[in-house]
Amino acid sequence: MGLNAILASVVVPALVPQYRVELSDDFLVLRGGKCRDIAWRDIIGLEVRKTTGVRTVVVHVSDGRRIPLRAPMSFLDRRFDDKAQVLMDWWTARRVGPGRV
């Protein structure tokens, strides 16, 4: 095995996919690694959770799942508070039905 192959086998797994959240009228769209669309009507709550000093947004879904978002994350993003507020505002404007948190 050549030096390039060894270097590639060490560097490639360390490269992290670009995680992001996209907002559409009907879905909260998670991109990076595994892509997922979550309908706004299925989201019963959003919360900012702090773990080991890092704040993230957690999505509470009607089927009982809690999905922590990989972006935004306060450790890596100085605009975390602004971005978390945008998520909250979009959810508030698009949620429907009784019993929403």
PDB file of C-alpha atoms in Angstrom:
ATOM      1  CA  MET A   1       0.000   0.000   0.000  1.00  0.00           C
ATOM      2  CA  GLY A   2       1.475   3.352  -1.041  1.00  0.00           C
ATOM      3  CA  LEU A   3       1.716   6.470   1.073  1.00  0.00           C
ATOM      4  CA  ASN A   4      -1.204   8.094  -0.812  1.00  0.00           C
ATOM      5  CA  ALA A   5      -3.495   5.163  -0.026  1.00  0.00           C
ATOM      6  CA  ILE A   6      -2.614   5.315   3.666  1.00  0.00           C
ATOM      7  CA  LEU A   7      -3.148   9.068   3.770  1.00  0.00           C
ATOM      8  CA  ALA A   8      -6.505   8.747   1.985  1.00  0.00           C
ATOM      9  CA  SER A   9      -7.695   6.045   4.384  1.00  0.00           C
ATOM     10  CA  VAL A  10      -6.917   8.319   7.341  1.00  0.00           C
ATOM     11  CA  VAL A  11      -8.160  11.641   5.955  1.00  0.00           C
ATOM     12  CA  VAL A  12     -11.363  10.596   4.145  1.00  0.00           C
ATOM     13  CA  PRO A  13     -13.200   9.179   7.198  1.00  0.00           C
ATOM     14  CA  ALA A  14     -12.311  12.335   9.136  1.00  0.00           C
ATOM     15  CA  LEU A  15     -14.025  14.578   6.597  1.00  0.00           C
ATOM     16  CA  VAL A  16     -17.473  15.449   7.909  1.00  0.00           C
ATOM     17  CA  PRO A  17     -20.344  15.949   5.465  1.00  0.00           C
ATOM     18  CA  GLN A  18     -21.775  19.462   5.346  1.00  0.00           C
ATOM     19  CA  TYR A  19     -24.835  19.403   7.563  1.00  0.00           C
ATOM     20  CA  ARG A  20     -27.522  22.010   7.012  1.00  0.00           C
ATOM     21  CA  VAL A  21     -31.194  22.676   7.532  1.00  0.00           C
ATOM     22  CA  GLU A  22     -33.420  23.953   4.742  1.00  0.00           C
ATOM     23  CA  LEU A  23     -36.848  25.452   5.293  1.00  0.00           C
ATOM     24  CA  SER A  24     -39.767  25.032   2.909  1.00  0.00           C
ATOM     25  CA  ASP A  25     -43.435  25.853   3.344  1.00  0.00           C
ATOM     26  CA  ASP A  26     -44.268  22.205   4.089  1.00  0.00           C
ATOM     27  CA  PHE A  27     -41.066  20.653   5.445  1.00  0.00           C
ATOM     28  CA  LEU A  28     -38.066  21.077   7.674  1.00  0.00           C
ATOM     29  CA  VAL A  29     -35.392  19.521   5.458  1.00  0.00           C
ATOM     30  CA  LEU A  30     -32.246  17.992   6.970  1.00  0.00           C
ATOM     31  CA  ARG A  31     -29.258  17.634   4.620  1.00  0.00           C
ATOM     32  CA  GLY A  32     -25.897  15.961   5.041  1.00  0.00           C
ATOM     33  CA  GLY A  33     -25.109  12.364   5.786  1.00  0.00           C
ATOM     34  CA  LYS A  34     -28.673  11.095   5.842  1.00  0.00           C
ATOM     35  CA  CYS A  35     -31.232  13.415   4.205  1.00  0.00           C
ATOM     36  CA  ARG A  36     -34.660  13.670   5.784  1.00  0.00           C
ATOM     37  CA  ASP A  37     -37.832  15.730   5.325  1.00  0.00           C
ATOM     38  CA  ILE A  38     -39.999  16.373   8.383  1.00  0.00           C
ATOM     39  CA  ALA A  39     -43.444  17.851   7.733  1.00  0.00           C
ATOM     40  CA  TRP A  40     -44.139  20.928   9.859  1.00  0.00           C
ATOM     41  CA  ARG A  41     -47.521  19.421  10.787  1.00  0.00           C
ATOM     42  CA  ASP A  42     -45.667  16.447  12.366  1.00  0.00           C
ATOM     43  CA  ILE A  43     -43.477  18.634  14.573  1.00  0.00           C
ATOM     44  CA  ILE A  44     -45.032  19.084  18.016  1.00  0.00           C
ATOM     45  CA  GLY A  45     -42.205  21.116  19.508  1.00  0.00           C
ATOM     46  CA  LEU A  46     -38.722  22.570  19.132  1.00  0.00           C
ATOM     47  CA  GLU A  47     -36.360  23.115  22.017  1.00  0.00           C
ATOM     48  CA  VAL A  48     -32.840  24.343  22.524  1.00  0.00           C
ATOM     49  CA  ARG A  49     -30.948  21.787  24.567  1.00  0.00           C
ATOM     50  CA  LYS A  50     -27.551  22.269  26.167  1.00  0.00           C
ATOM     51  CA  THR A  51     -25.270  19.250  26.482  1.00  0.00           C
ATOM     52  CA  THR A  52     -21.677  19.538  27.697  1.00  0.00           C
ATOM     53  CA  GLY A  53     -21.810  23.279  27.118  1.00  0.00           C
ATOM     54  CA  VAL A  54     -22.988  23.061  23.500  1.00  0.00           C
ATOM     55  CA  ARG A  55     -26.496  24.169  22.527  1.00  0.00           C
ATOM     56  CA  THR A  56     -28.413  22.435  19.748  1.00  0.00           C
ATOM     57  CA  VAL A  57     -31.995  22.454  18.510  1.00  0.00           C
ATOM     58  CA  VAL A  58     -34.039  19.296  19.141  1.00  0.00           C
ATOM     59  CA  VAL A  59     -37.135  18.551  17.065  1.00  0.00           C
ATOM     60  CA  HIS A  60     -39.997  16.734  18.833  1.00  0.00           C
ATOM     61  CA  VAL A  61     -42.050  14.717  16.345  1.00  0.00           C
ATOM     62  CA  SER A  62     -45.634  13.499  16.803  1.00  0.00           C
ATOM     63  CA  ASP A  63     -44.539   9.833  16.757  1.00  0.00           C
ATOM     64  CA  GLY A  64     -42.490  10.405  19.926  1.00  0.00           C
ATOM     65  CA  ARG A  65     -39.062  10.773  18.337  1.00  0.00           C
ATOM     66  CA  ARG A  66     -36.671  13.519  19.382  1.00  0.00           C
ATOM     67  CA  ILE A  67     -34.325  14.489  16.574  1.00  0.00           C
ATOM     68  CA  PRO A  68     -31.281  16.611  17.525  1.00  0.00           C
ATOM     69  CA  LEU A  69     -30.196  18.811  14.639  1.00  0.00           C
ATOM     70  CA  ARG A  70     -26.510  18.809  13.741  1.00  0.00           C
ATOM     71  CA  ALA A  71     -26.824  22.381  12.538  1.00  0.00           C
ATOM     72  CA  PRO A  72     -26.990  24.976  13.865  1.00  0.00           C
ATOM     73  CA  MET A  73     -24.737  24.206  16.831  1.00  0.00           C
ATOM     74  CA  SER A  74     -23.564  26.902  19.255  1.00  0.00           C
ATOM     75  CA  PHE A  75     -20.016  25.522  19.417  1.00  0.00           C
ATOM     76  CA  LEU A  76     -19.459  26.075  15.705  1.00  0.00           C
ATOM     77  CA  ASP A  77     -21.796  28.968  14.911  1.00  0.00           C
ATOM     78  CA  ARG A  78     -21.729  32.409  16.512  1.00  0.00           C
ATOM     79  CA  ARG A  79     -25.140  33.112  14.963  1.00  0.00           C
ATOM     80  CA  PHE A  80     -26.721  30.092  16.683  1.00  0.00           C
ATOM     81  CA  ASP A  81     -29.293  32.156  18.610  1.00  0.00           C
ATOM     82  CA  ASP A  82     -30.471  33.923  15.439  1.00  0.00           C
ATOM     83  CA  LYS A  83     -30.726  30.671  13.491  1.00  0.00           C
ATOM     84  CA  ALA A  84     -32.534  28.880  16.317  1.00  0.00           C
ATOM     85  CA  GLN A  85     -35.027  31.762  16.447  1.00  0.00           C
ATOM     86  CA  VAL A  86     -35.632  31.507  12.682  1.00  0.00           C
ATOM     87  CA  LEU A  87     -36.417  27.789  13.124  1.00  0.00           C
ATOM     88  CA  MET A  88     -38.811  28.583  15.981  1.00  0.00           C
ATOM     89  CA  ASP A  89     -40.512  31.318  13.955  1.00  0.00           C
ATOM     90  CA  TRP A  90     -40.961  29.064  10.890  1.00  0.00           C
ATOM     91  CA  TRP A  91     -42.414  26.281  13.028  1.00  0.00           C
ATOM     92  CA  THR A  92     -44.741  28.682  14.865  1.00  0.00           C
ATOM     93  CA  ALA A  93     -46.036  30.084  11.563  1.00  0.00           C
ATOM     94  CA  ARG A  94     -46.608  26.641  10.034  1.00  0.00           C
ATOM     95  CA  ARG A  95     -47.815  24.430  12.863  1.00  0.00           C
ATOM     96  CA  VAL A  96     -51.404  23.328  12.720  1.00  0.00           C
ATOM     97  CA  GLY A  97     -53.816  21.515  14.979  1.00  0.00           C
ATOM     98  CA  PRO A  98     -54.529  21.449  18.683  1.00  0.00           C
ATOM     99  CA  GLY A  99     -52.104  20.318  21.351  1.00  0.00           C
ATOM    100  CA  ARG A 100     -48.958  21.794  19.828  1.00  0.00           C
ATOM    101  CA  VAL A 101     -46.280  22.700  22.366  1.00  0.00           C
TER     102      VAL A 101
END
